[in-house]
PDB file of C-alpha atoms in Angstrom:
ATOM      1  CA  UNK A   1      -2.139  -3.578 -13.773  1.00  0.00           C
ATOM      2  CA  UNK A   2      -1.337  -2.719 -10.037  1.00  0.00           C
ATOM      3  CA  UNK A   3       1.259  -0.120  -9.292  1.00  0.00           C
ATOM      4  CA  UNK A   4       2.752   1.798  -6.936  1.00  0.00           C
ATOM      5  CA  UNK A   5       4.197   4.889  -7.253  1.00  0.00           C
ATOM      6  CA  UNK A   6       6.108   7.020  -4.351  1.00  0.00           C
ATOM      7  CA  UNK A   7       7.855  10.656  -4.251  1.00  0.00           C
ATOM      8  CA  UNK A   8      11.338  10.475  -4.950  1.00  0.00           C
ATOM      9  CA  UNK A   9      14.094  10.894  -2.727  1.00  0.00           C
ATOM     10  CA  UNK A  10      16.257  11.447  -0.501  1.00  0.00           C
ATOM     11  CA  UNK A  11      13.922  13.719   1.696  1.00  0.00           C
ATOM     12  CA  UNK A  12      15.980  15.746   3.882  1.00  0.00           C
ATOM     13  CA  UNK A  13      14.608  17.452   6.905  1.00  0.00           C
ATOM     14  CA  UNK A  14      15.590  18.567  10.597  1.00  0.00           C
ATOM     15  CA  UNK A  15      14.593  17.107  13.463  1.00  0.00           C
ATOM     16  CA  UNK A  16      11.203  18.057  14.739  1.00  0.00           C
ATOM     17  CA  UNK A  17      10.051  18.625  11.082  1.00  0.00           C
ATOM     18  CA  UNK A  18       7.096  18.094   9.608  1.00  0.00           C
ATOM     19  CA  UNK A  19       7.180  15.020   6.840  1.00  0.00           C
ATOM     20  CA  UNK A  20       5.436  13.706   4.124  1.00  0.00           C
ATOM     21  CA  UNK A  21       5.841  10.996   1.658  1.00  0.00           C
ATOM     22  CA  UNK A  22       3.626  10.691  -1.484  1.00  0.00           C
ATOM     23  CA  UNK A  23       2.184   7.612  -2.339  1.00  0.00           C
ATOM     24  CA  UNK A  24      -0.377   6.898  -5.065  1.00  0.00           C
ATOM     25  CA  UNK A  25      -1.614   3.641  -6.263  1.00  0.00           C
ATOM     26  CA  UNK A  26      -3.398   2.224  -8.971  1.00  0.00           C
ATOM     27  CA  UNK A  27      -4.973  -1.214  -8.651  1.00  0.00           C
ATOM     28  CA  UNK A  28      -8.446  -3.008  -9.329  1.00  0.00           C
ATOM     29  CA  UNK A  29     -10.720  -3.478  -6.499  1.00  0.00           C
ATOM     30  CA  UNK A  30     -10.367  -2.378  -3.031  1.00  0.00           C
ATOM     31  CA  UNK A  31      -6.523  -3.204  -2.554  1.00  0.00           C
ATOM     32  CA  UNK A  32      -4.483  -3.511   1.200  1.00  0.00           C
ATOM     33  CA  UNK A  33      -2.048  -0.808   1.454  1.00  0.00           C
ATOM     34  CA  UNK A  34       1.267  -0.422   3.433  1.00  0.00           C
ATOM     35  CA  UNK A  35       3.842   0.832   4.739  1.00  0.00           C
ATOM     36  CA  UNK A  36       7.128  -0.811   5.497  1.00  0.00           C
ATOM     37  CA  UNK A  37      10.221   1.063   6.888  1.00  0.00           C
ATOM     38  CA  UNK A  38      13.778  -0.114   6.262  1.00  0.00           C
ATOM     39  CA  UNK A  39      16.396   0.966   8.589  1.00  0.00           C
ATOM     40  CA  UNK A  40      20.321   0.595   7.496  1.00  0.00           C
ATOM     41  CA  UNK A  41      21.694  -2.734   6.905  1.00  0.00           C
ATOM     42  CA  UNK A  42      18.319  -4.610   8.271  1.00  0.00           C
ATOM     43  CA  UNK A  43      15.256  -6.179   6.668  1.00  0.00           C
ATOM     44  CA  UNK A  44      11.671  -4.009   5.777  1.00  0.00           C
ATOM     45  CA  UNK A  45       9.472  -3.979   8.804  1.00  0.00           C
ATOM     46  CA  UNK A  46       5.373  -3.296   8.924  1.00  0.00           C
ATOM     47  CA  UNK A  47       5.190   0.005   9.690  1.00  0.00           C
ATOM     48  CA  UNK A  48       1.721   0.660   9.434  1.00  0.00           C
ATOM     49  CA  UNK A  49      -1.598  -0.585   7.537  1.00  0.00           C
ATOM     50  CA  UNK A  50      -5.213  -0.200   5.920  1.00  0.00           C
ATOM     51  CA  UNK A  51      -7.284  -2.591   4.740  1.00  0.00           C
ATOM     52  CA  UNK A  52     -10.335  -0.497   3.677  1.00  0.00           C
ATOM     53  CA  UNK A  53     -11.149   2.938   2.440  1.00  0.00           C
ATOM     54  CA  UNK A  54     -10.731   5.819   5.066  1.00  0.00           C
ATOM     55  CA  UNK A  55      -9.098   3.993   7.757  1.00  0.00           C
ATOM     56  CA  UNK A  56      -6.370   5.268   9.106  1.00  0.00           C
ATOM     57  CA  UNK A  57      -3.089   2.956   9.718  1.00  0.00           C
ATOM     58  CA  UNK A  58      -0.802   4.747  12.371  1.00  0.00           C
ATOM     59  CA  UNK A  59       2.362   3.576  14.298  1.00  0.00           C
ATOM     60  CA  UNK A  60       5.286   5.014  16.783  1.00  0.00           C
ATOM     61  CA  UNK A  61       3.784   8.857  15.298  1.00  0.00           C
ATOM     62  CA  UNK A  62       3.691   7.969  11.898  1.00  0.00           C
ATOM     63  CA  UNK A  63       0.117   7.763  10.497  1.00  0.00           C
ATOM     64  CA  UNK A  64      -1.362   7.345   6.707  1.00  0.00           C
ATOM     65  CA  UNK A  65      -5.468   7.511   5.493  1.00  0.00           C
ATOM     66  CA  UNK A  66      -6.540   4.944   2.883  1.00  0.00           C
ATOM     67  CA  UNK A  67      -7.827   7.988   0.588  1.00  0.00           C
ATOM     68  CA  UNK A  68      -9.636   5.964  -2.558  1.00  0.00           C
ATOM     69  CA  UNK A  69     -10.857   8.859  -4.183  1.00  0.00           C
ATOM     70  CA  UNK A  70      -7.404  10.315  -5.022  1.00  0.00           C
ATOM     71  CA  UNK A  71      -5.924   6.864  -5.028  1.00  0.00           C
ATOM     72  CA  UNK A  72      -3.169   7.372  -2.262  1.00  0.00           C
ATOM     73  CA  UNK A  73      -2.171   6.860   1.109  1.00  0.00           C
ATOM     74  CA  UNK A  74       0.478   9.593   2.291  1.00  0.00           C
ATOM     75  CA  UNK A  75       2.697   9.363   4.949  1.00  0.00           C
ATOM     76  CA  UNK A  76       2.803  11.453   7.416  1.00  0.00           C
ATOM     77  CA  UNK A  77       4.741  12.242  11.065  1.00  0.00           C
ATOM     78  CA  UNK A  78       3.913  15.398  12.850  1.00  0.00           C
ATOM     79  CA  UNK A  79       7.656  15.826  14.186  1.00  0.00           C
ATOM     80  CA  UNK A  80      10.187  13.706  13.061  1.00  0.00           C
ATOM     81  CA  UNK A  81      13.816  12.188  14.671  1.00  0.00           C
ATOM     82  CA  UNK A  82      17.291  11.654  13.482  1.00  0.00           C
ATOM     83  CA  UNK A  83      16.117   7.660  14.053  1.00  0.00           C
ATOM     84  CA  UNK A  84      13.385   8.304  11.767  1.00  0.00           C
ATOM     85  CA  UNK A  85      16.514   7.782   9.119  1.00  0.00           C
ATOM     86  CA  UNK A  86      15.381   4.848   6.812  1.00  0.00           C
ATOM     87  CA  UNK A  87      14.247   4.125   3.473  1.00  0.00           C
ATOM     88  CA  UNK A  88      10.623   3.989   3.731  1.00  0.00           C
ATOM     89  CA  UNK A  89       8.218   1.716   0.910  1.00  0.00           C
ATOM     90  CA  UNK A  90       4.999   1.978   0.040  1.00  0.00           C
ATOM     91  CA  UNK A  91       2.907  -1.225  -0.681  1.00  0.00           C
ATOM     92  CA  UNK A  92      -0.056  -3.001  -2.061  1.00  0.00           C
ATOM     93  CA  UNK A  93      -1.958  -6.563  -1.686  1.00  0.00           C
ATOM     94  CA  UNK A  94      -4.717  -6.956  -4.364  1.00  0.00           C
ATOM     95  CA  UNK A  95      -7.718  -7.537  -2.455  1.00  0.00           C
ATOM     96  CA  UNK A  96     -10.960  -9.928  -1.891  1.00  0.00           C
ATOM     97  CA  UNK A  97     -10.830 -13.069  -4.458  1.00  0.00           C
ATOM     98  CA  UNK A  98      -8.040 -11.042  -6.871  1.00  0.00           C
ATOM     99  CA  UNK A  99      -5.285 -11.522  -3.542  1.00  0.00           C
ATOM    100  CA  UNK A 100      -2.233 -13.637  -4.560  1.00  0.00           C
ATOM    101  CA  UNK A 101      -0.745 -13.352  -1.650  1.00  0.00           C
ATOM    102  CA  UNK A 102       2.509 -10.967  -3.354  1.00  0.00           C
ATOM    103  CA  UNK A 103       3.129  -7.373  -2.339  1.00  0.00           C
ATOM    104  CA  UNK A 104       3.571  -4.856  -4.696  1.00  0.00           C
ATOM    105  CA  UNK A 105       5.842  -2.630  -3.807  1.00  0.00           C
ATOM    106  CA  UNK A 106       6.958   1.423  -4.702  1.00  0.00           C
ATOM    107  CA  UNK A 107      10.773   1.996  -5.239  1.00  0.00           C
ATOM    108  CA  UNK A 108      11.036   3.332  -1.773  1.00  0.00           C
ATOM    109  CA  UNK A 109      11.787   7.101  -0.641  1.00  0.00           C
ATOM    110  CA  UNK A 110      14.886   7.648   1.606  1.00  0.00           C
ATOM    111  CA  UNK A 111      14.557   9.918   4.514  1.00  0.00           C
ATOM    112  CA  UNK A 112      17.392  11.709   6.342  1.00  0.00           C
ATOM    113  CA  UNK A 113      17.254  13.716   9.051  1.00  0.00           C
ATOM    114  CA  UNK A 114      19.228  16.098  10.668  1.00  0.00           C
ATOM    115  CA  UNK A 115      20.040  16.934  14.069  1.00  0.00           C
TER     116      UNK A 115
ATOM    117  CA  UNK B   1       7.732 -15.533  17.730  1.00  0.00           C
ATOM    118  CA  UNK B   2      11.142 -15.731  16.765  1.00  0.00           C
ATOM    119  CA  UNK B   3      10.189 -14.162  13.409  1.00  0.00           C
ATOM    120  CA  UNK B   4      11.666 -15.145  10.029  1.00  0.00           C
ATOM    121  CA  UNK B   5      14.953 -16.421  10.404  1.00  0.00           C
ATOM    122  CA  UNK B   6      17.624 -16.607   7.709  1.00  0.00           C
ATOM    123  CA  UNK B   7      21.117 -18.063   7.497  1.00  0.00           C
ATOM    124  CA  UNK B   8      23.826 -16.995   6.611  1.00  0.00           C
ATOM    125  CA  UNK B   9      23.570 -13.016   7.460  1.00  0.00           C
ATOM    126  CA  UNK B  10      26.402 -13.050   5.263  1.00  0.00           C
ATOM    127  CA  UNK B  11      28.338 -15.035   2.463  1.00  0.00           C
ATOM    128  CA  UNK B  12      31.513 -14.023   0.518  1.00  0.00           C
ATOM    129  CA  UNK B  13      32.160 -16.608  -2.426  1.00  0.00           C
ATOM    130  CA  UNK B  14      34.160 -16.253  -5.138  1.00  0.00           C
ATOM    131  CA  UNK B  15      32.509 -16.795  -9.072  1.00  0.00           C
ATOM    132  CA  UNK B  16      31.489 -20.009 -10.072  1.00  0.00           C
ATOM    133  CA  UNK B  17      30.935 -21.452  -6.641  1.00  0.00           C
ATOM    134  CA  UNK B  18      27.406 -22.727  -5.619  1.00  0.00           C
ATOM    135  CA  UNK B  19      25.691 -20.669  -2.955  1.00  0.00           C
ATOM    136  CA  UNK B  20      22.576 -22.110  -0.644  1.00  0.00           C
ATOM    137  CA  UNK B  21      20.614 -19.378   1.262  1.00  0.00           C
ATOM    138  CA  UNK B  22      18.141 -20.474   4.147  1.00  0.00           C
ATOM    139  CA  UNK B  23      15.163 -19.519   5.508  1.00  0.00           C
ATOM    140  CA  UNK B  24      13.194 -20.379   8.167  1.00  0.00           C
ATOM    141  CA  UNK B  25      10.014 -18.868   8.001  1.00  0.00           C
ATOM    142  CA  UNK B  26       7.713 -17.438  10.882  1.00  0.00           C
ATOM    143  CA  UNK B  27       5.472 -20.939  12.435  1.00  0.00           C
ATOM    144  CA  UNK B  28       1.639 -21.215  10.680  1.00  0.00           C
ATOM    145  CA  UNK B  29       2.476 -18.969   7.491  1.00  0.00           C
ATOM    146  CA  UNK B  30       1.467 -20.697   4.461  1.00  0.00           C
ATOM    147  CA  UNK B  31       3.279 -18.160   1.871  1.00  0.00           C
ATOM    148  CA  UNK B  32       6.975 -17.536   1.789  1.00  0.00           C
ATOM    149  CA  UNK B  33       8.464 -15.009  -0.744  1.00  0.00           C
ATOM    150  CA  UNK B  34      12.355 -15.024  -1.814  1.00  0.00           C
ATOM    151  CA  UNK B  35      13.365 -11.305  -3.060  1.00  0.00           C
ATOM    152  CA  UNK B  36      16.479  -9.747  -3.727  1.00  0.00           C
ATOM    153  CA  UNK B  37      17.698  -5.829  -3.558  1.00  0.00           C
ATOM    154  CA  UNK B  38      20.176  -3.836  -4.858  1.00  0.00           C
ATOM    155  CA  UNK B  39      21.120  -0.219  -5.379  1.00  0.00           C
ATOM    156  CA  UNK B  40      20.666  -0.482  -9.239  1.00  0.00           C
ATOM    157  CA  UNK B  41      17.222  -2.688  -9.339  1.00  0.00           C
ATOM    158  CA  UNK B  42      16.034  -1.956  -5.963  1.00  0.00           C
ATOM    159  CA  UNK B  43      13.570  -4.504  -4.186  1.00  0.00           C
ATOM    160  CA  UNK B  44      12.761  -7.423  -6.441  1.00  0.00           C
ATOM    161  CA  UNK B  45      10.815 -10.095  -5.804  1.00  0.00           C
ATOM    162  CA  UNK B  46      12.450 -13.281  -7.480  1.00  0.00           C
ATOM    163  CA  UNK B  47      10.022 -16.442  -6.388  1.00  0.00           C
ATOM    164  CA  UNK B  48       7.162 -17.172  -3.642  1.00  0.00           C
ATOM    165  CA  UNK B  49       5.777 -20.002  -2.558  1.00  0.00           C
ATOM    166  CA  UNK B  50       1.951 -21.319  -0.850  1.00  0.00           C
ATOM    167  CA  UNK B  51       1.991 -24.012   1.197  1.00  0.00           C
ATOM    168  CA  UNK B  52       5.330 -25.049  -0.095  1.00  0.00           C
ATOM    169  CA  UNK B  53       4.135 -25.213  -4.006  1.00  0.00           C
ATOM    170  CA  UNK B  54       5.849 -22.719  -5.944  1.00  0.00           C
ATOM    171  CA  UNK B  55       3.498 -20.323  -7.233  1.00  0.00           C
ATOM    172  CA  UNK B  56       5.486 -17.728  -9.452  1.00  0.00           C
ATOM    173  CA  UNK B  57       8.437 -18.028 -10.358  1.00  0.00           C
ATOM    174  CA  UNK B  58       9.151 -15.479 -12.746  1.00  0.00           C
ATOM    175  CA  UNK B  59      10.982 -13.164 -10.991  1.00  0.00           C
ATOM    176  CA  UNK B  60      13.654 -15.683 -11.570  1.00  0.00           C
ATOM    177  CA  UNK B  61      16.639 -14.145 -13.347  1.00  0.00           C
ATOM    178  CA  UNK B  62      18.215 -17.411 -15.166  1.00  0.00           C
ATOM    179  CA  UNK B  63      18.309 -20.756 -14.535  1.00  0.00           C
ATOM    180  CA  UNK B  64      21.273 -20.651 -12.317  1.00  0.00           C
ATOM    181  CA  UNK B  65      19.026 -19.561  -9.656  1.00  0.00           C
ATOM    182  CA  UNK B  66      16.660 -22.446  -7.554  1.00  0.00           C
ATOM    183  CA  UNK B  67      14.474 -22.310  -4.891  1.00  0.00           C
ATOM    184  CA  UNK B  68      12.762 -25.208  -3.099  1.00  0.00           C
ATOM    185  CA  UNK B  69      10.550 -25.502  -0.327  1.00  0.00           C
ATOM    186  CA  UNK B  70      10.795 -29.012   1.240  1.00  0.00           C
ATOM    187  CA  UNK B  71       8.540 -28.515   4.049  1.00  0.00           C
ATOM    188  CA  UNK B  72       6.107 -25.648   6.007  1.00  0.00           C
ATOM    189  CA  UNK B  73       9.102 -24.399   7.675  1.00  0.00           C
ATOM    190  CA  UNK B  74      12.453 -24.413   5.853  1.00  0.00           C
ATOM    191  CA  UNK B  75      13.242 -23.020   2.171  1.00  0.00           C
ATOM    192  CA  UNK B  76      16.494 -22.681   0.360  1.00  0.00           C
ATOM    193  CA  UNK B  77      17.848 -20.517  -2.623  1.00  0.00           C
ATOM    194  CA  UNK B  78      20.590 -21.951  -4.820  1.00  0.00           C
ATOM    195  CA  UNK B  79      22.807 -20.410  -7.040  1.00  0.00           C
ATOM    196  CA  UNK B  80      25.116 -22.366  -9.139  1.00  0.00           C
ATOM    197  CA  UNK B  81      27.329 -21.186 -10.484  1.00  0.00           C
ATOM    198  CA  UNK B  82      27.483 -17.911  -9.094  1.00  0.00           C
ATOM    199  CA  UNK B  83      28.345 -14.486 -10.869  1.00  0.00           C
ATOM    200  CA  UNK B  84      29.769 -11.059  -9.458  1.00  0.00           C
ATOM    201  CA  UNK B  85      26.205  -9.384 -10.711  1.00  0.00           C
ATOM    202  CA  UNK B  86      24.562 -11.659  -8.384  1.00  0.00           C
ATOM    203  CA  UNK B  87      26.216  -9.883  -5.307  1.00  0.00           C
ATOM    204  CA  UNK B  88      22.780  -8.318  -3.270  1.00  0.00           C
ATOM    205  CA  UNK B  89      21.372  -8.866  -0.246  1.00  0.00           C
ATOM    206  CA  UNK B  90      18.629 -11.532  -0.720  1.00  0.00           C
ATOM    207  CA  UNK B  91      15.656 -11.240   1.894  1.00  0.00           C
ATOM    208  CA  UNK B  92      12.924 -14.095   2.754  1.00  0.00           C
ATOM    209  CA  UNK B  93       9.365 -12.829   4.242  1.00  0.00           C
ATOM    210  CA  UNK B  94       6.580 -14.771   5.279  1.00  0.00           C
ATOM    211  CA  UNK B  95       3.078 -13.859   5.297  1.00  0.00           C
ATOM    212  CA  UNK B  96      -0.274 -15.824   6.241  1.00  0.00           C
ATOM    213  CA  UNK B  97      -3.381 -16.017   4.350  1.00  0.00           C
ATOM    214  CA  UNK B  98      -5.548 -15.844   7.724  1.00  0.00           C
ATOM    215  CA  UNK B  99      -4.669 -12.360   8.314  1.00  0.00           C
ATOM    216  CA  UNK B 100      -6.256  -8.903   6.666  1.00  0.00           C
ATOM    217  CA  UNK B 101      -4.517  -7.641   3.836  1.00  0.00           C
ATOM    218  CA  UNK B 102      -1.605 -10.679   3.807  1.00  0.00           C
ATOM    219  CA  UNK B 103       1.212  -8.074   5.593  1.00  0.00           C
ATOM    220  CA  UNK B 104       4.631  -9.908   4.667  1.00  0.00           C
ATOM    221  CA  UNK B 105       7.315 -10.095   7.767  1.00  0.00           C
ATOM    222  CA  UNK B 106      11.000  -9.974   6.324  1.00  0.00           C
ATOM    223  CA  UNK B 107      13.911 -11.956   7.718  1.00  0.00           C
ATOM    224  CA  UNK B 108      17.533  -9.845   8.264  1.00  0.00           C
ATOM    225  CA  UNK B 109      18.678 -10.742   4.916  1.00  0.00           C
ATOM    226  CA  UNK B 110      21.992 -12.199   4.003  1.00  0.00           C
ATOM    227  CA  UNK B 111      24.243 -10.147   2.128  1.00  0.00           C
ATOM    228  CA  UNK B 112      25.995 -12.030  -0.775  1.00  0.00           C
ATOM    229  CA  UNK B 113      29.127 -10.946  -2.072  1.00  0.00           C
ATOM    230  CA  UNK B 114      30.375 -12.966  -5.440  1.00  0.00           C
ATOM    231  CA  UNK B 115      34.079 -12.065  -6.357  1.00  0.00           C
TER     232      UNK B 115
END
């Protein structure tokens, strides 16, 4: 079936760090993928998006590559912020004639940084 | 676009009381998803609807949980009675078929406390 999986957190870095979050999929055909980013005490937001392999979903620094090959779509941010702190989830939408319409999503990675 | 809209942002009840959670989802979305996190189960998706039918529901936990979508632009979540494990924040998102790769748009949440 589809899946999800991300790196396990928290992730701790300092500010102006270099971050990554693993994210690997499995699904049948040529899924949607996601990224949603959940600050404290709100709702997930669309952080960023591809809908087909190799292209490249970015947003406010953040950016992530549909890779199909390996099956995963990393995120990345060159320097990060202490207001980068959030729990960040990796998603998928099944796609073509297989889409129900539902997200499936990974358990979600925390991120704190420091100043 | 107001976005999704849910009501209350939060609700303290004590056990065995009935609890109604609204949403309001974002105008010309045809699929509205009910989900519920925790710390223990994280993000789970309990029922979603397409053009107000019901589609799965068996995210469910028991039958003391409802959902109903009367019309394109108002849903409710009922718990009767409620139970101290059902204390979570429950969050509504919207999505539309229209768009590539069906991205879902969350509401705040409300946060449910059962005592």
């Amino acid at each position: 079936g589809n899946s999800v999986t991300q790196m396990e957190g928290p992730v701790t870095l300092s500010e102006e760090a270099f971050l990554t979050i693993n994210c690997t999929y499995t699904a049948t055909g040529y899924p949607s993928l996601f990224w949603y980013v959940q600050y404290p005490g709100e709702g997930l937001q669309l952080l960023l998006k591809a809908t087909k392999a190799d292209d490249k979903g970015s947003n406010k620094g953040f950016e992530a590559t549909y890779r199909k090959e390996t099956t995963s779509f990393h995120l990345e941010k060159g320097s990060v912020q202490v207001s980068d702190s959030a729990v960040y989830f990796c998603a998928l939408s099944r796609g073509g004639s297989g889409n129900t319409g539902k997200l499936i999503f990974g358990q979600g990675t925390t991120l704190q940084v420091k100043p | 676009d107001a976005g999704v809209i849910q009501s209350p942002r939060h609700e303290v009840t004590e056990m065995g009381q009935e609890v109604t959670l609204r949403c309001k989802p974002i105008s010309g979305h045809d699929y509205l998803f009910w989900y519920r996190q925790t710390m223990m189960r994280g993000l789970e998706l309990l029922i979603y609807f397409n053009n107000n039918v019901p589609i799965d529901d068996s995210g469910m936990p028991e039958d003391r949980f409802s959902a109903k979508m009367p019309n394109a632009s108002f849903s409710t979540l009922k718990i009767q009675p409620s139970e101290p494990r059902d204390s979570a924040v429950y969050f509504c998102a919207s999505s539309a078929s229209s768009g590539r790769g069906y991205e879902q748009y969350f509401g705040p949440g409300t946060r449910l406390t059962v005592t």
